[in-house]
Amino acid sequence: MTPMDRRRFFKITAITGTTAALASCGNPENQIVRFIPDEELTPGVAVWKPSVCPLCAAGCGVTARVMDGDAEVFRSGQPGVTRMGLVRKLEGDPEHPLSKGRLCVRGQAAVQVTYHPDRLVAPQRRSGDRGSGQFTEITWDEALSVLVERLDATAAAPAQLAVLSRPRRGRRHELVAEFLRRFGAPAPVSFEIFDDAVLRRANDLSFGRHQLPTFDLARTSYLLNFGADLLGTWNSPLAHSVAYGAMRQGRGGSRPKFVQVEPRMSQTGASADEWLAVRPGTEGALALGLAHVVMKAGLRPADGGGRAGAQIEGWSGGLPAFTPEAVEKETGVSAERIERLAREFASYGPAVAVIGGAPLAQTNGLAQALAVNALNALVGSVGVEGGVSFMPQGPVPAAPARTLREALAAAPPQVLLLDDANPVFAAPAAWKVRDWLRQVPFIASFGSFIDETSALADLILPDHSFLESWVESAPESGAATAVATVAGPAMRPLYDTRSMPDVLLDAGRRLKTPLAPALPWQTFEEMLQAPAAEPAPVAAAPARSTAAAAPTAWRAPELDGSAGEYPFQFMPYPSQALFDGSLAHLPWLQELPDPLTTAMWSSWVELNVRTAETLGIADGDVVEVASAHGSLRAPVVISPGIGPDAAAMPVGQGHETFTRYASGRGANPLAILAPVAEPSTGQLAWAATRVKITRISGADGSLILFAGATRERPDHTRGRG
Amino acid sequence: MAHRWGMVVDLDKCTGCEACVTACHAENNIPTAGATEAGRGRAMHWLRVERYWEGDFPDVKVKFKPVMCQHCDNAPCEAVCPTYASHQTDEGLNAQVYNRCIGTRYCANACSYNVRFFNFFNPQWEKPLQLQLNPDVSVREVGVMEKCTFCVQRIKSGKSAAKADGRELKDGDIQPACVQSCPAGAIIFGDLNDHESRAARLTHSPRGTKLLEDEGTEPKVTYLQRQSWNEPDTQ
Amino acid sequence: MPAWLVLTVLALSAASCVDAPFSERQQAERVLQRSRWGTSSVYTPARTGLADAARTHFGLRADPVQPFAYSHRVHLAQEMACVDCHQGVESGPRAGLPGMNTCMTCHAAIATEKPLVQTMAKMQAEGRDFAWARVYDYAREAHVRFEHAPHIRAKVECSTCHGDMRQQDVATRVVDMDMAFCVNCHTQKQASNDCLTCHY
């Protein structure tokens, strides 16, 4: 049979089942061939196999519950059924230092990546116009020869080869970087909208660690958090949550205090003992105000700030400009409260301050992070029990990844390989990523799904799912000791897919001009079994440290758009379910009620009660949100947890092309963001856009809430809780 | 002595992250309704996280409360079921027997906690999503009511494993999927008749309350209230 | 759906008659498929249609069609034990139906002159397996979660539920596994008879 459309075959077998059976030999199952299983299985008995969750950078170890079952497979081009070990459920690995046997909401849904009905089951070649999403299935031999031919054609100008992936650590990324280096191409380009480049840079300046911090929440007595969704989506949320449980009720003595400072109530903020609304982008000023009080009251001397303090202009003089009164004006937090919080923070140690997420996605993000770092240093929270520390790290790659912005500023390469990144969706429309990609003559994707970016590819070489491959993680934070996790496949591949590192190694061997020197491994498995570099001890000199820089002066955030025309500060935030939108294809996560609104399958805009009243907007009404760079429409959820001059919106929906569950659903707030960057890192300042809000119509049913929805309702009230 | 299964939810630890919700779906073959049906109020979540706003901006607070079947000792759903599909077992579980259920939906209307869900359709898992299904749990068909079982399949297999090994069941041997997954360890499950079990001890915590206690349902789920911060007297 | 595709499938099905592959999951799925078509606004609680309800009520069930006439009698006469082929019976919920590899453990050397064994050797070389039809099984709507291992541990003989297989060639349903059958035994052995013991 032709490299036939497998998906359609799978679809029709069930339908033809009964009719065909009548014509054949009495047993309705006769038409499907059964293959001998490849593995020994005890029927109905679960075995647990280790794996690593790939959905975010946290790198949590999981265990997969594997039980036998019948799966439809292809063997030498023939469709049939075989009994195989199938992953039924994912749980945290009890032995793993990050997950400690627990698993977050997204990690548990990861099993649906493997069994997704729209997963690509074999290599594809573009058959329609670019971006049309039309592909034809081809064999791996064809696919590899197309890829190698393109790579060979680039060998004369090797700098014309680029790889675009997500910022992750580990040996898979080392392999990609090594391939490029030996090919003569520049370092890989990496892009993730919610990447914490600004915080890494700040930590480098403050502490000489170009790395995300680890917090000892389990033993802290006072947690002061500036905007980080640390129990939901930020940094190592699962490890944070496990430690949070211990912090709350896991130990005797007095109960620690948790203060959250943010302009919009997040899921993390909901757990705080004290919640402070602050003007967006002024969190750092508040931190400096607290430091001012601590120093002025003589609770700690200024030189306690050490190197981190020295990064702040005016620190040694006790930050005279940051009196509680001045800070009240800037942040909206009362002077009295600033005094009180400062005294609490300095008195009830071990105390730790955290900053992450939106406060760093401002034009003054670096100054904000440096302020919080200095506050930690001032109260002696760095490298101590209950404070902030840095996980021991292996050597950081010599050639750090390039940012997408840098790549976009240069001419498009001749050949682009896409691995797991979807910037067409996740970068602001103003970056014109799609136009740039259209100028690339050849794009190959290793993706398992057709999304907005891989729809532009000429060739798709679908990777195994993580459960079918060798997986590993080398997280940069989340535990006090170094963690590196490697696991073999938890199940056999369902389809005609190949592991991306193996494809790269294979392609490397087939090149006319071989890689110099050739990569020493035949397979990724072999690479993983070769010894990795030992993690450096904590005290060792940091691998990439910036020389002492001039102190940074505090500055107010700059927002895109005039306050007159665009009165609302727009606050996109990573969705608890869909994260940055890369998980919008998983039905469990689509139907997960949002913790604060109970919305499912929807986009929404959160507006303050009074704001909505003034604009004549009722719950569920559809509004237009317009920035100077674009507009979108979405229903409103009226919320008491957001200030009157702000509008918040979860990221994740608004996919044009991303499987049956996500395509054409909701709106994408990232698309209308201003192309404003934090200057020191070039990282997108995704919280620095102003918008205006216009009511368009009454409720249109697009807002689906779970709250109050546990009883059947007639259609005319649907979507209203 | 017979077991008497119960649960404790420590609201001071709960972060509202909903890991329990997905764990429940994965374990119990709960169908995904899809946007259209969810919009009609037909989404099924045996376990949901309720949130309550208190106060106005900026002095606002949120409280989360995971709500599942409370396995009431005096369950309103049992009294109204005409077919004994909903009944109390010897171990204190509020059982829902699918093949007895004729779908009157009286139980869902009687339930004080809105935790019973009706199958308006035969569930669909678009191929090959069905490969994920847990073979230890039934797939319910159109016309029957379903709800949290305290992961009865895990209770069964825990007991069965202990018996096979010839040992007594220990506290913690049995963990429903939500308990197992909870990152903060906010949900505790155990035998209330075993006075040494964590769940039994926490049930008597001064922070303990029952949901809608005054309805007289006598739930077997205890909620430990959130605490507030008290300034330590260290000065 | 294009006609050529249907034809391909039909051709495939005709070609594979001999092997009669079979799977429980597919059967379950077929029920699901059918019921999906049968889903109407008419309320039908536990059965997917009138015909289904009638069949269940009268206990009508088609006899299983096996790939070939395997004789339990002959094999058990060779002093084989049930567990030799139904290997999951002591360790898990399901006893399991043996695959080609299990058969060929012995038949690689025994009775190799028989045409059937030669066919099996050929199939094994091609990587193809049998698809036995289930003899006993519960309707999906019965929601029975039966586990073999605890019954074996409780010293229930295989023959109690499956009849004396030494007397049977092709396995047939000789025991009517209705609920009364289970409940009687549970009562005698003082095992729990709560609905939730088996139905969940």
mmCIF file of N, CA, C and O in Angstrom, chain A residues 613-653:
data_model
loop_
_atom_site.group_PDB
_atom_site.id
_atom_site.type_symbol
_atom_site.label_atom_id
_atom_site.label_comp_id
_atom_site.label_asym_id
_atom_site.label_seq_id
_atom_site.Cartn_x
_atom_site.Cartn_y
_atom_site.Cartn_z
ATOM 1 N N GLU A 613 -17.907 48.610 35.989
ATOM 2 C CA GLU A 613 -19.101 49.439 36.227
ATOM 3 C C GLU A 613 -19.033 50.717 35.401
ATOM 4 O O GLU A 613 -19.969 51.078 34.700
ATOM 5 N N THR A 614 -17.869 51.383 35.473
ATOM 6 C CA THR A 614 -17.682 52.636 34.743
ATOM 7 C C THR A 614 -17.854 52.433 33.240
ATOM 8 O O THR A 614 -18.440 53.263 32.553
ATOM 9 N N LEU A 615 -17.333 51.333 32.742
ATOM 10 C CA LEU A 615 -17.396 51.100 31.295
ATOM 11 C C LEU A 615 -18.716 50.445 30.880
ATOM 12 O O LEU A 615 -18.920 50.168 29.702
ATOM 13 N N GLY A 616 -19.579 50.175 31.856
ATOM 14 C CA GLY A 616 -20.853 49.545 31.539
ATOM 15 C C GLY A 616 -20.708 48.113 31.061
ATOM 16 O O GLY A 616 -21.414 47.665 30.160
ATOM 17 N N ILE A 617 -19.775 47.411 31.673
ATOM 18 C CA ILE A 617 -19.507 46.035 31.246
ATOM 19 C C ILE A 617 -20.015 45.067 32.308
ATOM 20 O O ILE A 617 -19.748 45.239 33.497
ATOM 21 N N ALA A 618 -20.749 44.059 31.887
ATOM 22 C CA ALA A 618 -21.223 43.025 32.799
ATOM 23 C C ALA A 618 -20.361 41.777 32.626
ATOM 24 O O ALA A 618 -19.692 41.617 31.598
ATOM 25 N N ASP A 619 -20.397 40.926 33.627
ATOM 26 C CA ASP A 619 -19.658 39.668 33.565
ATOM 27 C C ASP A 619 -20.002 38.916 32.277
ATOM 28 O O ASP A 619 -21.178 38.731 31.968
ATOM 29 N N GLY A 620 -19.011 38.516 31.534
ATOM 30 C CA GLY A 620 -19.246 37.733 30.322
ATOM 31 C C GLY A 620 -19.380 38.562 29.059
ATOM 32 O O GLY A 620 -19.345 38.024 27.954
ATOM 33 N N ASP A 621 -19.556 39.888 29.204
ATOM 34 C CA ASP A 621 -19.648 40.751 28.014
ATOM 35 C C ASP A 621 -18.353 40.658 27.206
ATOM 36 O O ASP A 621 -17.276 40.474 27.759
ATOM 37 N N VAL A 622 -18.484 40.815 25.917
ATOM 38 C CA VAL A 622 -17.308 40.751 25.058
ATOM 39 C C VAL A 622 -16.742 42.153 24.871
ATOM 40 O O VAL A 622 -17.479 43.101 24.613
ATOM 41 N N VAL A 623 -15.428 42.267 25.054
ATOM 42 C CA VAL A 623 -14.781 43.560 24.877
ATOM 43 C C VAL A 623 -13.682 43.452 23.831
ATOM 44 O O VAL A 623 -13.197 42.358 23.520
ATOM 45 N N GLU A 624 -13.294 44.616 23.323
ATOM 46 C CA GLU A 624 -12.112 44.663 22.481
ATOM 47 C C GLU A 624 -10.977 45.239 23.317
ATOM 48 O O GLU A 624 -11.151 46.258 23.982
ATOM 49 N N VAL A 625 -9.858 44.552 23.300
ATOM 50 C CA VAL A 625 -8.672 45.032 23.986
ATOM 51 C C VAL A 625 -7.704 45.455 22.894
ATOM 52 O O VAL A 625 -7.305 44.639 22.066
ATOM 53 N N ALA A 626 -7.359 46.748 22.882
ATOM 54 C CA ALA A 626 -6.506 47.230 21.799
ATOM 55 C C ALA A 626 -5.273 47.903 22.358
ATOM 56 O O ALA A 626 -5.342 48.730 23.267
ATOM 57 N N SER A 627 -4.115 47.516 21.836
ATOM 58 C CA SER A 627 -2.875 48.227 22.132
ATOM 59 C C SER A 627 -2.515 48.996 20.874
ATOM 60 O O SER A 627 -3.232 48.939 19.875
ATOM 61 N N ALA A 628 -1.372 49.685 20.914
ATOM 62 C CA ALA A 628 -0.940 50.393 19.714
ATOM 63 C C ALA A 628 -0.490 49.394 18.646
ATOM 64 O O ALA A 628 -0.160 49.788 17.533
ATOM 65 N N HIS A 629 -0.453 48.114 18.987
ATOM 66 C CA HIS A 629 0.115 47.125 18.059
ATOM 67 C C HIS A 629 -0.866 46.041 17.628
ATOM 68 O O HIS A 629 -0.486 45.098 16.965
ATOM 69 N N GLY A 630 -2.096 46.173 18.057
ATOM 70 C CA GLY A 630 -3.064 45.170 17.634
ATOM 71 C C GLY A 630 -4.215 45.110 18.605
ATOM 72 O O GLY A 630 -4.225 45.793 19.634
ATOM 73 N N SER A 631 -5.205 44.307 18.260
ATOM 74 C CA SER A 631 -6.365 44.214 19.141
ATOM 75 C C SER A 631 -6.889 42.786 19.147
ATOM 76 O O SER A 631 -6.575 41.978 18.272
ATOM 77 N N LEU A 632 -7.682 42.495 20.171
ATOM 78 C CA LEU A 632 -8.301 41.180 20.259
ATOM 79 C C LEU A 632 -9.651 41.323 20.944
ATOM 80 O O LEU A 632 -9.939 42.351 21.541
ATOM 81 N N ARG A 633 -10.456 40.291 20.831
ATOM 82 C CA ARG A 633 -11.746 40.282 21.500
ATOM 83 C C ARG A 633 -11.845 39.088 22.438
ATOM 84 O O ARG A 633 -11.442 37.982 22.071
ATOM 85 N N ALA A 634 -12.397 39.359 23.608
ATOM 86 C CA ALA A 634 -12.557 38.279 24.575
ATOM 87 C C ALA A 634 -13.621 38.676 25.585
ATOM 88 O O ALA A 634 -13.886 39.869 25.783
ATOM 89 N N PRO A 635 -14.258 37.685 26.232
ATOM 90 C CA PRO A 635 -15.237 37.996 27.270
ATOM 91 C C PRO A 635 -14.562 38.460 28.559
ATOM 92 O O PRO A 635 -13.400 38.165 28.799
ATOM 93 N N VAL A 636 -15.312 39.193 29.363
ATOM 94 C CA VAL A 636 -14.778 39.766 30.594
ATOM 95 C C VAL A 636 -15.155 38.910 31.794
ATOM 96 O O VAL A 636 -16.282 38.426 31.892
ATOM 97 N N VAL A 637 -14.202 38.716 32.694
ATOM 98 C CA VAL A 637 -14.501 38.193 34.015
ATOM 99 C C VAL A 637 -14.237 39.332 34.988
ATOM 100 O O VAL A 637 -13.121 39.853 35.036
ATOM 101 N N ILE A 638 -15.261 39.755 35.706
ATOM 102 C CA ILE A 638 -15.086 40.838 36.664
ATOM 103 C C ILE A 638 -14.470 40.257 37.922
ATOM 104 O O ILE A 638 -14.939 39.246 38.441
ATOM 105 N N SER A 639 -13.376 40.881 38.377
ATOM 106 C CA SER A 639 -12.608 40.298 39.467
ATOM 107 C C SER A 639 -12.294 41.330 40.535
ATOM 108 O O SER A 639 -11.928 42.460 40.217
ATOM 109 N N PRO A 640 -12.393 40.942 41.805
ATOM 110 C CA PRO A 640 -11.980 41.849 42.865
ATOM 111 C C PRO A 640 -10.471 41.846 43.066
ATOM 112 O O PRO A 640 -9.953 42.621 43.852
ATOM 113 N N GLY A 641 -9.771 40.994 42.333
ATOM 114 C CA GLY A 641 -8.343 40.807 42.583
ATOM 115 C C GLY A 641 -7.453 41.576 41.638
ATOM 116 O O GLY A 641 -6.294 41.198 41.446
ATOM 117 N N ILE A 642 -7.964 42.631 41.024
ATOM 118 C CA ILE A 642 -7.131 43.389 40.093
ATOM 119 C C ILE A 642 -7.451 44.871 40.251
ATOM 120 O O ILE A 642 -8.581 45.232 40.554
ATOM 121 N N GLY A 643 -6.426 45.698 40.059
ATOM 122 C CA GLY A 643 -6.588 47.129 40.246
ATOM 123 C C GLY A 643 -7.444 47.770 39.169
ATOM 124 O O GLY A 643 -7.628 47.190 38.093
ATOM 125 N N PRO A 644 -7.969 48.982 39.447
ATOM 126 C CA PRO A 644 -8.897 49.624 38.507
ATOM 127 C C PRO A 644 -8.241 50.084 37.209
ATOM 128 O O PRO A 644 -8.935 50.332 36.232
ATOM 129 N N ASP A 645 -6.902 50.208 37.186
ATOM 130 C CA ASP A 645 -6.276 50.692 35.947
ATOM 131 C C ASP A 645 -5.493 49.592 35.237
ATOM 132 O O ASP A 645 -4.527 49.852 34.549
ATOM 133 N N ALA A 646 -5.928 48.335 35.449
ATOM 134 C CA ALA A 646 -5.222 47.235 34.806
ATOM 135 C C ALA A 646 -6.209 46.269 34.178
ATOM 136 O O ALA A 646 -7.387 46.237 34.527
ATOM 137 N N ALA A 647 -5.725 45.501 33.220
ATOM 138 C CA ALA A 647 -6.511 44.431 32.605
ATOM 139 C C ALA A 647 -5.582 43.237 32.484
ATOM 140 O O ALA A 647 -4.464 43.372 31.991
ATOM 141 N N ALA A 648 -6.021 42.093 32.974
ATOM 142 C CA ALA A 648 -5.163 40.913 32.933
ATOM 143 C C ALA A 648 -5.783 39.858 32.029
ATOM 144 O O ALA A 648 -7.004 39.801 31.876
ATOM 145 N N MET A 649 -4.944 39.045 31.456
ATOM 146 C CA MET A 649 -5.440 38.020 30.549
ATOM 147 C C MET A 649 -4.502 36.817 30.557
ATOM 148 O O MET A 649 -3.291 36.975 30.479
ATOM 149 N N PRO A 650 -5.060 35.597 30.668
ATOM 150 C CA PRO A 650 -4.204 34.423 30.663
ATOM 151 C C PRO A 650 -3.679 34.127 29.264
ATOM 152 O O PRO A 650 -4.385 34.310 28.276
ATOM 153 N N VAL A 651 -2.442 33.682 29.205
ATOM 154 C CA VAL A 651 -1.830 33.276 27.942
ATOM 155 C C VAL A 651 -2.189 31.814 27.688
ATOM 156 O O VAL A 651 -2.366 31.045 28.637
ATOM 157 N N GLY A 652 -2.295 31.432 26.471
ATOM 158 C CA GLY A 652 -2.490 30.002 26.187
ATOM 159 C C GLY A 652 -3.456 29.747 25.053
ATOM 160 O O GLY A 652 -3.221 28.900 24.211
ATOM 161 N N GLN A 653 -4.557 30.520 25.032
ATOM 162 C CA GLN A 653 -5.526 30.309 23.947
ATOM 163 C C GLN A 653 -5.193 31.224 22.775
ATOM 164 O O GLN A 653 -4.238 31.983 22.819
#
